[in-house]
Tab-separated table of C-alpha atoms and ligand atoms in Angstrom:
chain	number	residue	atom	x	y	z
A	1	UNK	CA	-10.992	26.114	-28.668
A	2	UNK	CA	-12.041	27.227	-31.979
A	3	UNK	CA	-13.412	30.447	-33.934
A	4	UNK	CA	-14.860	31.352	-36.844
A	5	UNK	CA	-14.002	34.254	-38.785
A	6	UNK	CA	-16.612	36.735	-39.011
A	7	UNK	CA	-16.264	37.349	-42.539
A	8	UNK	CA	-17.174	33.696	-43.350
A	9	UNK	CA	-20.766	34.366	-42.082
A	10	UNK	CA	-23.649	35.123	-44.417
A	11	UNK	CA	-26.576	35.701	-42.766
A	12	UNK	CA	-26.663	38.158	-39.702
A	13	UNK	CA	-29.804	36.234	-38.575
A	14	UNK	CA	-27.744	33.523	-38.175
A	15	UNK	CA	-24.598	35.032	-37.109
A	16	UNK	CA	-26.636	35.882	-33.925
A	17	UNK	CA	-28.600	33.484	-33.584
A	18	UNK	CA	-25.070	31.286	-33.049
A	19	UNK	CA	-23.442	33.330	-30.837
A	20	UNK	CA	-27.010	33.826	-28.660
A	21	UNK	CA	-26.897	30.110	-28.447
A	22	UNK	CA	-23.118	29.803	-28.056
A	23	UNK	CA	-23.723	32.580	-24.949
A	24	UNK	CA	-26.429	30.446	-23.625
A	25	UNK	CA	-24.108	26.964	-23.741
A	26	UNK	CA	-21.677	28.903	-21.840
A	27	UNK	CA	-24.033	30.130	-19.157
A	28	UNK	CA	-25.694	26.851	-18.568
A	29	UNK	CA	-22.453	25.315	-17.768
A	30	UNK	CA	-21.537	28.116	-15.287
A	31	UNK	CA	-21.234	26.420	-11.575
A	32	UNK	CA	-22.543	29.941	-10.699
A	33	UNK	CA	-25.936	30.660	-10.781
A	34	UNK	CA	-26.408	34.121	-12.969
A	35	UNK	CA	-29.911	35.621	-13.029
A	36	UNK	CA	-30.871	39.318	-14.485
A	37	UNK	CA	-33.361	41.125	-13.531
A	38	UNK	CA	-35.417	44.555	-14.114
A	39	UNK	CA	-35.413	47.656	-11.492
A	40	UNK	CA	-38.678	45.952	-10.048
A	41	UNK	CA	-36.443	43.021	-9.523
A	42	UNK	CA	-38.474	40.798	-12.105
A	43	UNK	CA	-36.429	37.732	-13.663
A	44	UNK	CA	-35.883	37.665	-17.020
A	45	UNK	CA	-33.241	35.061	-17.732
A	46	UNK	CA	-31.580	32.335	-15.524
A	47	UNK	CA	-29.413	30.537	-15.969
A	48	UNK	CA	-29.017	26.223	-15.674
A	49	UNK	CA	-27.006	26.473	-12.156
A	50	UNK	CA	-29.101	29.147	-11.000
A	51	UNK	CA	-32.391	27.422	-11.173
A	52	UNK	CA	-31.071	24.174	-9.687
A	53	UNK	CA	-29.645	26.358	-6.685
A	54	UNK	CA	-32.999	27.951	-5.853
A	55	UNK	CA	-34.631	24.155	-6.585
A	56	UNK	CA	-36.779	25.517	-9.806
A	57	UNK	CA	-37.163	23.246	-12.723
A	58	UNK	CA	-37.077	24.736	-16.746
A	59	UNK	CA	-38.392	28.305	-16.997
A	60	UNK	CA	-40.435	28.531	-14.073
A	61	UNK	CA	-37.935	31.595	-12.595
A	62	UNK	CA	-38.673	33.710	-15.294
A	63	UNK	CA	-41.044	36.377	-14.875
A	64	UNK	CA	-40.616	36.025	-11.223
A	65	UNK	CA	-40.105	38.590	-8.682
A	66	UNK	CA	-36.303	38.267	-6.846
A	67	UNK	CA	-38.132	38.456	-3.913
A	68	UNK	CA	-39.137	34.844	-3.985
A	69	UNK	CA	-34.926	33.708	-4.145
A	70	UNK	CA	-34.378	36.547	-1.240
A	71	UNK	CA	-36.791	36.324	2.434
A	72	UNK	CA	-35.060	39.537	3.376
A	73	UNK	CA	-37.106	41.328	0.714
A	74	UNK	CA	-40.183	39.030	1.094
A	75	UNK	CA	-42.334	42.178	2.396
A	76	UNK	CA	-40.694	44.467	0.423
A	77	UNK	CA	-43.575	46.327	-1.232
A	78	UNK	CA	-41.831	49.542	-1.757
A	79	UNK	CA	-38.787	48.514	-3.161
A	80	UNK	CA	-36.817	50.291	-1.017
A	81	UNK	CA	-35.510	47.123	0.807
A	82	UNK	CA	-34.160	45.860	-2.917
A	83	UNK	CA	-32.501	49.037	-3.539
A	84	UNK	CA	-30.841	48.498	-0.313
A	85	UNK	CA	-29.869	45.686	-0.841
A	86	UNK	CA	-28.401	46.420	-4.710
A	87	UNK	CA	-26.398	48.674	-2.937
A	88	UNK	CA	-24.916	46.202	-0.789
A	89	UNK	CA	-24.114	43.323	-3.303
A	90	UNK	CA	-23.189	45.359	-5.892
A	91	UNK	CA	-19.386	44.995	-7.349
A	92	UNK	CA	-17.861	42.715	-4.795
A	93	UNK	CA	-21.256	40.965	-3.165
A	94	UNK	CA	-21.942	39.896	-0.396
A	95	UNK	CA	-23.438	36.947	1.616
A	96	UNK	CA	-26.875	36.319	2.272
A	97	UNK	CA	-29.641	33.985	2.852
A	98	UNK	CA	-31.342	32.418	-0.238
A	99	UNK	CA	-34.606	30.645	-0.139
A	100	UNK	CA	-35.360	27.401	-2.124
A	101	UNK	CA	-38.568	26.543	-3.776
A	102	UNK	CA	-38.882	24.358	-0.923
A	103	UNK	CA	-38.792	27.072	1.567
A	104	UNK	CA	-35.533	26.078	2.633
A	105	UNK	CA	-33.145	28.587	3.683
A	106	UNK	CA	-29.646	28.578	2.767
A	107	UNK	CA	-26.497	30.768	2.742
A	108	UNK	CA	-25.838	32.356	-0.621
A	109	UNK	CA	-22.969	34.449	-2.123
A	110	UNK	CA	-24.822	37.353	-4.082
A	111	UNK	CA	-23.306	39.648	-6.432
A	112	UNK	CA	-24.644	42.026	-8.838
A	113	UNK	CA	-23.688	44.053	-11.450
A	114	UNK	CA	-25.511	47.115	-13.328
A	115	UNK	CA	-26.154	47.301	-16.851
A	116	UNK	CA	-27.704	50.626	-18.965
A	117	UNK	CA	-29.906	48.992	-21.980
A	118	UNK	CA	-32.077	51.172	-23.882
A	119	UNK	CA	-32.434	53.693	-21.299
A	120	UNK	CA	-33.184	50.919	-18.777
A	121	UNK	CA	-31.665	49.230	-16.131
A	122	UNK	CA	-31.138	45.379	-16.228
A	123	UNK	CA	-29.057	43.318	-13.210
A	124	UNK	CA	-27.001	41.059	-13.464
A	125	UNK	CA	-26.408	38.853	-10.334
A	126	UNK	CA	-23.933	35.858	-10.170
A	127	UNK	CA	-25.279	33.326	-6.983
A	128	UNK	CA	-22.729	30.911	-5.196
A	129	UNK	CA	-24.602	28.560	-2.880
A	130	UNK	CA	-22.689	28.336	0.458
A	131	UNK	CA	-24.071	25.724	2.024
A	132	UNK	CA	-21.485	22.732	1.360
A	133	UNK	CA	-18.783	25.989	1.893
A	134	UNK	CA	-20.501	26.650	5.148
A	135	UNK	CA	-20.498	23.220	6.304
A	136	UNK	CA	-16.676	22.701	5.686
A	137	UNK	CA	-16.123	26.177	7.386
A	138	UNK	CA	-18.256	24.453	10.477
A	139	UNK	CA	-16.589	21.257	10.369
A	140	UNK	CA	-13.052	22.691	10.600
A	141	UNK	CA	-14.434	24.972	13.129
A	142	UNK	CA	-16.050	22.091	15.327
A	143	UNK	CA	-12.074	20.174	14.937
A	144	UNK	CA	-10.787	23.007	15.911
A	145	UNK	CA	-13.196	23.497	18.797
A	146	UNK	CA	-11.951	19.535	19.341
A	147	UNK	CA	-8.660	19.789	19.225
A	148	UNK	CA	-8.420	22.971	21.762
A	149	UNK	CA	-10.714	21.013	24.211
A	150	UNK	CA	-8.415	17.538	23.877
A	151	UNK	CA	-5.534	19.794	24.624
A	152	UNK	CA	-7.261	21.082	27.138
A	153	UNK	CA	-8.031	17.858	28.482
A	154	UNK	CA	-4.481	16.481	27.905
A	155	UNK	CA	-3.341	19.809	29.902
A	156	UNK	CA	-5.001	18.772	32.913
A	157	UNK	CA	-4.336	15.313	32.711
A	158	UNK	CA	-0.478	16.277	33.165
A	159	UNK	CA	-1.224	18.740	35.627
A	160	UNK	CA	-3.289	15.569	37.448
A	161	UNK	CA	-0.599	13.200	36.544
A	162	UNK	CA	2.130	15.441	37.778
A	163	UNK	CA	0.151	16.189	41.191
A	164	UNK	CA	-0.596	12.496	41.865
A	165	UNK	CA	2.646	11.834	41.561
A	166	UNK	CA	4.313	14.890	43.434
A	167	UNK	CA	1.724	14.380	46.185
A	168	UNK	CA	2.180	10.754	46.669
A	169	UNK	CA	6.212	11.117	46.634
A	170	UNK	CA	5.844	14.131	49.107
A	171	UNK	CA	3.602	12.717	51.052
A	172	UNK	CA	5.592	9.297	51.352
A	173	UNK	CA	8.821	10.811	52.840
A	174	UNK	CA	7.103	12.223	55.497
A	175	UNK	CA	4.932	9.120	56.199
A	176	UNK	CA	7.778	6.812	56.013
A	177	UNK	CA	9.808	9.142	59.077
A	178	UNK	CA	6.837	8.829	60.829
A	179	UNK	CA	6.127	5.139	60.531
A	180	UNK	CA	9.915	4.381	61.735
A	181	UNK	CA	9.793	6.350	64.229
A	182	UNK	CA	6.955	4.748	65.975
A	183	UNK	CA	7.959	1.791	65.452
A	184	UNK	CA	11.672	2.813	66.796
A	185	UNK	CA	9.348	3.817	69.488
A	186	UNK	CA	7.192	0.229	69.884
A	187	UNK	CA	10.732	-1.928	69.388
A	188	UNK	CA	12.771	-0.195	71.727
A	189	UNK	CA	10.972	2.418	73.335
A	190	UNK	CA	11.440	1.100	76.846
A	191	UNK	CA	15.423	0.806	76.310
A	192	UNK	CA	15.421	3.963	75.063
A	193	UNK	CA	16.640	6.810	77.386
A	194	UNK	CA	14.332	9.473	77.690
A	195	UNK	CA	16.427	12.209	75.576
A	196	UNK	CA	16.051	9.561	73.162
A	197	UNK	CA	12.400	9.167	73.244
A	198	UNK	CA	12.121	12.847	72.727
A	199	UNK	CA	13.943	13.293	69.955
A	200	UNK	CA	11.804	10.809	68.091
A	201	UNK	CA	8.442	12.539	69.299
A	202	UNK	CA	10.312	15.644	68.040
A	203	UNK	CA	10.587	14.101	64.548
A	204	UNK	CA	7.228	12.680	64.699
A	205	UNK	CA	5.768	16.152	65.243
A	206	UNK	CA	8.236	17.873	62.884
A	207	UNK	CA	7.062	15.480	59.984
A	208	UNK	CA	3.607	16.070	60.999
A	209	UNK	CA	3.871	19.594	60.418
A	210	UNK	CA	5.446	19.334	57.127
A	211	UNK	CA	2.277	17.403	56.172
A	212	UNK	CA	0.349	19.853	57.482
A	213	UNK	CA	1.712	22.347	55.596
A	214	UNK	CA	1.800	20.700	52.328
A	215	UNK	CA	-2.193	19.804	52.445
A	216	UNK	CA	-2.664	23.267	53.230
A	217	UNK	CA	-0.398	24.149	50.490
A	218	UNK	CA	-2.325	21.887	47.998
A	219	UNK	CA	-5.658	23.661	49.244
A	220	UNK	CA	-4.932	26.835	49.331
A	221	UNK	CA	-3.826	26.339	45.318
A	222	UNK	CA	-6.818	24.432	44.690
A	223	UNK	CA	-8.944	26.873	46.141
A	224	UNK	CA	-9.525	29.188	42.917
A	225	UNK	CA	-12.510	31.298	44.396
A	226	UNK	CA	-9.949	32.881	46.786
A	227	UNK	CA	-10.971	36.326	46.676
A	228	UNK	CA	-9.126	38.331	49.063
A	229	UNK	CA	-12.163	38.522	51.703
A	230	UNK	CA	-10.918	35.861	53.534
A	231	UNK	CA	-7.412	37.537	54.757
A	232	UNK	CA	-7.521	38.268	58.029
A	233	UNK	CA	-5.066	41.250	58.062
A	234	UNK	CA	-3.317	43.546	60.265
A	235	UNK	CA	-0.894	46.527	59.670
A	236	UNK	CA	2.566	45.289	60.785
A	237	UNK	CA	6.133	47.152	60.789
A	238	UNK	CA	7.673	45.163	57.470
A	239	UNK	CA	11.111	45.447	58.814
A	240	UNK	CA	10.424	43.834	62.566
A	241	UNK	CA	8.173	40.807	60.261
A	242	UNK	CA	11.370	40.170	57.731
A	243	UNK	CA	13.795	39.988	61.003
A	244	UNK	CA	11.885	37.784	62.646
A	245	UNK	CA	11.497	35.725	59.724
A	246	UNK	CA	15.250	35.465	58.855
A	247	UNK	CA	15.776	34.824	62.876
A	248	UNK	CA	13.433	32.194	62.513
A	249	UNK	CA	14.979	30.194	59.565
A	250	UNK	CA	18.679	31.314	60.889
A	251	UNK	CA	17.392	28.667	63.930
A	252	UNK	CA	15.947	26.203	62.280
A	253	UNK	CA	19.459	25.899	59.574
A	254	UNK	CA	21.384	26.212	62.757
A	255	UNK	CA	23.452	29.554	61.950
A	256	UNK	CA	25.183	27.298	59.167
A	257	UNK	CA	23.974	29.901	56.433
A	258	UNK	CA	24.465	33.346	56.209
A	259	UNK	CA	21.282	35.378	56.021
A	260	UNK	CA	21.705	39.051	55.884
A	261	UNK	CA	18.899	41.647	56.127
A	262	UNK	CA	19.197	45.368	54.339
A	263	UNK	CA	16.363	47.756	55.606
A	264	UNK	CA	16.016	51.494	55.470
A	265	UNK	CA	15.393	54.317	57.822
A	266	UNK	CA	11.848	54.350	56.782
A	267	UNK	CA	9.323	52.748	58.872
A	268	UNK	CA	7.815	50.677	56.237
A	269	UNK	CA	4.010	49.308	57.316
A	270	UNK	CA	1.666	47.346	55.164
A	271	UNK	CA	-1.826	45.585	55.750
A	272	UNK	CA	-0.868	41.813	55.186
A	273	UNK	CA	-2.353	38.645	56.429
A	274	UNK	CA	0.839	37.581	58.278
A	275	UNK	CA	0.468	33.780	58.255
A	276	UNK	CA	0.209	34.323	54.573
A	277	UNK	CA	2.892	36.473	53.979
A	278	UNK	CA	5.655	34.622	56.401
A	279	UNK	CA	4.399	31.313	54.056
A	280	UNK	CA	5.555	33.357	50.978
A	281	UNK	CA	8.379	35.134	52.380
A	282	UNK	CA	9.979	31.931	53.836
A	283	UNK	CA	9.602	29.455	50.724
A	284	UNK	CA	11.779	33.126	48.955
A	285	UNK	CA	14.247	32.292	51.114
A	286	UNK	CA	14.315	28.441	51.748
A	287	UNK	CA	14.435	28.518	47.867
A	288	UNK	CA	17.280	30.978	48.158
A	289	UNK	CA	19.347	28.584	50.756
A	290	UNK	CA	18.963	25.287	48.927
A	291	UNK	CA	19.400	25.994	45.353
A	292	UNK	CA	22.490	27.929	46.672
A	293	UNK	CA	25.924	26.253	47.670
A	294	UNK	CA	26.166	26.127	51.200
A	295	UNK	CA	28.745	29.057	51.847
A	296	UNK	CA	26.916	31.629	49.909
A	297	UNK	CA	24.932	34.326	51.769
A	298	UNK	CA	21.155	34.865	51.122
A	299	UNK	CA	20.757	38.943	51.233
A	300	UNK	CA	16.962	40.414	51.703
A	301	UNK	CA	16.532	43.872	50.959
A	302	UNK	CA	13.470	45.896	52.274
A	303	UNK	CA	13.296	49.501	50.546
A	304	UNK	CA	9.952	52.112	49.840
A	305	UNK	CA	9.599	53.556	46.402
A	306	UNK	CA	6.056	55.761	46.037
A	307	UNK	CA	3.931	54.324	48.451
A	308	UNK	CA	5.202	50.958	47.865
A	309	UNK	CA	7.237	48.922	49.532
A	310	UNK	CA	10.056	46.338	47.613
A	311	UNK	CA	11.473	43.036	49.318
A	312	UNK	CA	14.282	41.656	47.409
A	313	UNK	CA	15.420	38.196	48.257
A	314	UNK	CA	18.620	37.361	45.954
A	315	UNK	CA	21.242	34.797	46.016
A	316	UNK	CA	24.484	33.368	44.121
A	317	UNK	CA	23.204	30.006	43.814
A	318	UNK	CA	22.035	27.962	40.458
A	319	UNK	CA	20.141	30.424	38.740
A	320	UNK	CA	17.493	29.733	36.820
A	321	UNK	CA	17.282	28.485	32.957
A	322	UNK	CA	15.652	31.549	30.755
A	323	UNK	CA	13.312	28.532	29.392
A	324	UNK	CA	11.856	28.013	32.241
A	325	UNK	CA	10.968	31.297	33.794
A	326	UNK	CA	7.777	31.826	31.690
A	327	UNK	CA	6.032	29.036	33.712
A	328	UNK	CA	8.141	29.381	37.161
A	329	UNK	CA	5.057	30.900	38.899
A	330	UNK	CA	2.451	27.858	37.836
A	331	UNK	CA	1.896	25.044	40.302
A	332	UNK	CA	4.229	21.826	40.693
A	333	UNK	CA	6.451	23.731	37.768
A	334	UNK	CA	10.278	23.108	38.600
A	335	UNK	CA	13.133	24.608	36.447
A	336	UNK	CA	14.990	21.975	34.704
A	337	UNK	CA	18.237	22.000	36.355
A	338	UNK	CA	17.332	21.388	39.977
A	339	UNK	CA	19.014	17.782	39.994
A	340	UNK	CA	18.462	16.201	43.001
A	341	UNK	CA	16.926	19.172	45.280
A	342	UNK	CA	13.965	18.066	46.763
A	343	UNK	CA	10.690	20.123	46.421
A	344	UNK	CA	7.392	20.364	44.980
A	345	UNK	CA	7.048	23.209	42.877
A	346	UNK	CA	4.410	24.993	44.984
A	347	UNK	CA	5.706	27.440	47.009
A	348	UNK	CA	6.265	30.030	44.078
A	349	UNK	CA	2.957	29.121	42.765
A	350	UNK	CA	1.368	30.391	46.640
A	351	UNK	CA	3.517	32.917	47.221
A	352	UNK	CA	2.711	34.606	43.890
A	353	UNK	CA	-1.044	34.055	44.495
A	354	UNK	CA	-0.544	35.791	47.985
A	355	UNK	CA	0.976	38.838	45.947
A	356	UNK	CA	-1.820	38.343	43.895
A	357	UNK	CA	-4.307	38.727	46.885
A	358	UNK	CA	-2.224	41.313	48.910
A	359	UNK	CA	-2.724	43.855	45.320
A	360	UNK	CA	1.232	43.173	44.983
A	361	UNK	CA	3.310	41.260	42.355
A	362	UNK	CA	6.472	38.840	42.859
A	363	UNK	CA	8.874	38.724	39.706
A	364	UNK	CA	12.098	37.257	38.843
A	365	UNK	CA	15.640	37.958	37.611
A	366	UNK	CA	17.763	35.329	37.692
A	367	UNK	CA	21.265	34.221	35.531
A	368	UNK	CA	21.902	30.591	35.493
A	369	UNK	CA	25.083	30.040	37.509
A	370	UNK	CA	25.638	33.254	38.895
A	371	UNK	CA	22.117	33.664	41.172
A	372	UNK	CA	18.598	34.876	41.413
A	373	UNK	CA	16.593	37.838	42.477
A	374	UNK	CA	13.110	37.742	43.732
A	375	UNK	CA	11.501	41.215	43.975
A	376	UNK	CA	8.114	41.694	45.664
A	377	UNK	CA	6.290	45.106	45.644
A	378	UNK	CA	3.393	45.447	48.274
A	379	UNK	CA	1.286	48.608	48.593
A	380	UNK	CA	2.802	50.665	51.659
A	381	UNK	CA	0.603	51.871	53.983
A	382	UNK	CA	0.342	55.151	55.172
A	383	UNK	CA	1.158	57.216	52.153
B	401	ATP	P1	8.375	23.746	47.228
B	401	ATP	O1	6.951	23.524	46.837
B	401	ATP	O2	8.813	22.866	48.305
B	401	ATP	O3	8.682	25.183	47.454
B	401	ATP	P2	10.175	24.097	45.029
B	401	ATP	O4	11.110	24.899	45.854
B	401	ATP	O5	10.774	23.211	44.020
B	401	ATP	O6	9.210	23.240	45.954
B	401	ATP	P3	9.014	26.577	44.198
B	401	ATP	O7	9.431	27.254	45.432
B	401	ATP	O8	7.658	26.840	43.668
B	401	ATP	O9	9.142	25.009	44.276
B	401	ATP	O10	10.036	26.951	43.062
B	401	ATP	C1	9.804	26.490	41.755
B	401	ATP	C2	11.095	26.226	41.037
B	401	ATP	O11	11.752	27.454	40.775
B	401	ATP	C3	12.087	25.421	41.815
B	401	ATP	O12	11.842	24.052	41.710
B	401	ATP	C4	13.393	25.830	41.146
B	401	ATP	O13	13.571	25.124	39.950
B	401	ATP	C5	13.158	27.267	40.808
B	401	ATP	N1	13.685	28.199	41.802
B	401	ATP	C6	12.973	28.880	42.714
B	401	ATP	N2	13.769	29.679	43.444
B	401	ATP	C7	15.018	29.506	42.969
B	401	ATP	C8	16.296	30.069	43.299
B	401	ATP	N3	16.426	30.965	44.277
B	401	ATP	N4	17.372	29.671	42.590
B	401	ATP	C9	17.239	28.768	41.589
B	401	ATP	N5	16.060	28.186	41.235
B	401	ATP	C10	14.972	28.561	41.920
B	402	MG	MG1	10.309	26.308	47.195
């Protein structure tokens, strides 16, 4: 760029009648619109960008009222709307609606600036037009809205995927005990003694059961307008219910593990739906037993801390990666180093939601190698 010295100029008249013309070059090649304006708000210069914006042609902004660019200050009659809004644009701006010739309305970046000439006040307002701006800001918006609803999408697909094939390989095991059996049953049912005969009935029931349980599993994690309402609850002695319980599985693993109870002298009582709560309480411990070695003893601990009462159910077994704790509690999720121990990855996911429905919690401690902890807090009844 190049400048003359003022010395070289003659003639004043010219002098600024060069730079007015040099001022005007540069503000009709402004992207920005700039328009000034009186305290009335009446235009008296715009420039080249700013009528294009607003959709004028030549000079026909000039002498104009602001009001015409602005629908906010359409009614304004006594111009306290536009000192309002001078307030509110002035120094950094601000965005508002413009309004073409057209009647169009568009989004506008407004700013305007105060200037003191011969005791009166002139504006100075520099206009962005938004509209391309606003359309990128929607179109990133909308593939963001996208991308979060494909994720979504994909989300559930795995969680499909992963049920369909959890359900078919859980359901197959027990389908394929049952089919042998009858058909141990058809072939040589009538050479079979009777002990014999029972024993397969027995397994036909025992697999039937199992089924049962994991349908009822799958609905009762399906079923996400589970409120609560539907418990059918009764206060119960907590220490008698965890006995039983660890009597029970004691049976059915045929004393080979060692299950040992801890209570207190406390009578502990809580308001639980008992089917419910044995569901929860037993997949604690059947986790505890199988992703244990098979001499190491499976302690629950019953204890009452202010009007609550705390089962702990820890063992010494395989512990659990820190990785995958975060997501231990979600349906079908299994830690990464259960090998070849069979399960589905639902019983954490029901037992937490009966916590969930009982006003309790279930959380986890657990070191990989050395053995987890499973403590459950239930509100105590009573207290
Ligand atoms: P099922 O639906 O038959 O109970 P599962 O036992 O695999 O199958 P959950 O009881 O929900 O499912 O447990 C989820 C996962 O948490 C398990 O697969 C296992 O990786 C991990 N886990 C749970 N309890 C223990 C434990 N006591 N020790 C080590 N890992 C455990
Ligand atoms: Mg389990």
């Amino acid at each position: 760029m190049s400048h003359r010295n003022v010395t070289d100029m003659a003639n004043p008249q010219q002098e600024l009648e060069t730079s007015k013309q040099l001022l005007e070059a540069i503000l009709d090649n402004l992207v920005d619109g700039i328009l000034t304006f009186d305290e009335k708000g009446v235009i008296q210069l715009v420039n080249r960008a700013g009528v294009y914006i607003f959709g004028y042609e030549g000079d026909e902004l000039i002498g104009q009222n602001i009001r015409i660019l602005i629908p906010s200050l359409a009614n304004d009659a006594s111009q306290k709307e536009l000192k309002e809004l001078l307030k509110q644009v002035s120094g950094l701006g601000d965005e508002l609606e413009g309004q073409r010739k057209d009647g169009r309305i568009f989004p506008m970046y407004f700013a305007v600036s105060e200037v003191n000439l011969d005791h009166q006040k002139v504006y100075t307002a520099i206009i962005q037009d938004f509209t391309e701006r606003k359309f990128m800001e929607a179109q990133v918006w909308e593939k963001e809205r996208l991308n979060i609803e494909l994720e979504k999408e994909r989300g559930l697909r795995d969680v499909k995927n992963s049920f369909i094939s959890m359900m078919s390989h859980d359901l197959k095991t027990p389908l394929a005990a049952i089919r042998l059996a009858s058909s141990m049953l058809r072939n040589y049912g009538d050479r079979s003694s009777a002990e014999e005969k029972e024993e397969t009935y027995d397994t036909i029931d025992q697999q039937v059961e199992h089924l049962t349980e994991l349908i009822n599993d799958v609905m009762i994690i399906s079923r996400q307008d589970f409120t609560g309402a539907e418990l059918d609850r009764e206060i119960i002695d907590l220490e008698t219910y965890c006995r039983d319980i660890i009597e029970e599985l004691q049976l059915a693993y045929r004393m080979k593990r060692t299950l040992n109870f801890n209570g207190t002298d406390r009578r502990i009582e809580a308001l639980i739906d008992v089917k419910m709560m044995r569901r929860a309480l037993t997949n604690l411990l059947t986790n505890a037993i199988k992703y244990s070695p098979e001499g190491a003893p499976v302690n629950m601990e019953l204890a009452y801390a202010d009007c609550q009462a705390i089962i702990k159910i820890s063992d010494h077994g395989i512990g659990i990666p820190q990785e995958d704790l975060p997501r231990l509690f979600e349906p079908f999720s299994r830690a990464s180093n259960v090998g070849g121990i069979p399960g589905t990855g639902l019983g954490l996911a029901i037992a937490k939601q009966a916590m969930d429905l009982h006003g309790g919690s279930i959380t986890v401690a657990s070191e990989l190698g050395k053995g987890t902890t499973f403590t459950i807090i239930l509100p105590a009844e009573d207290c």
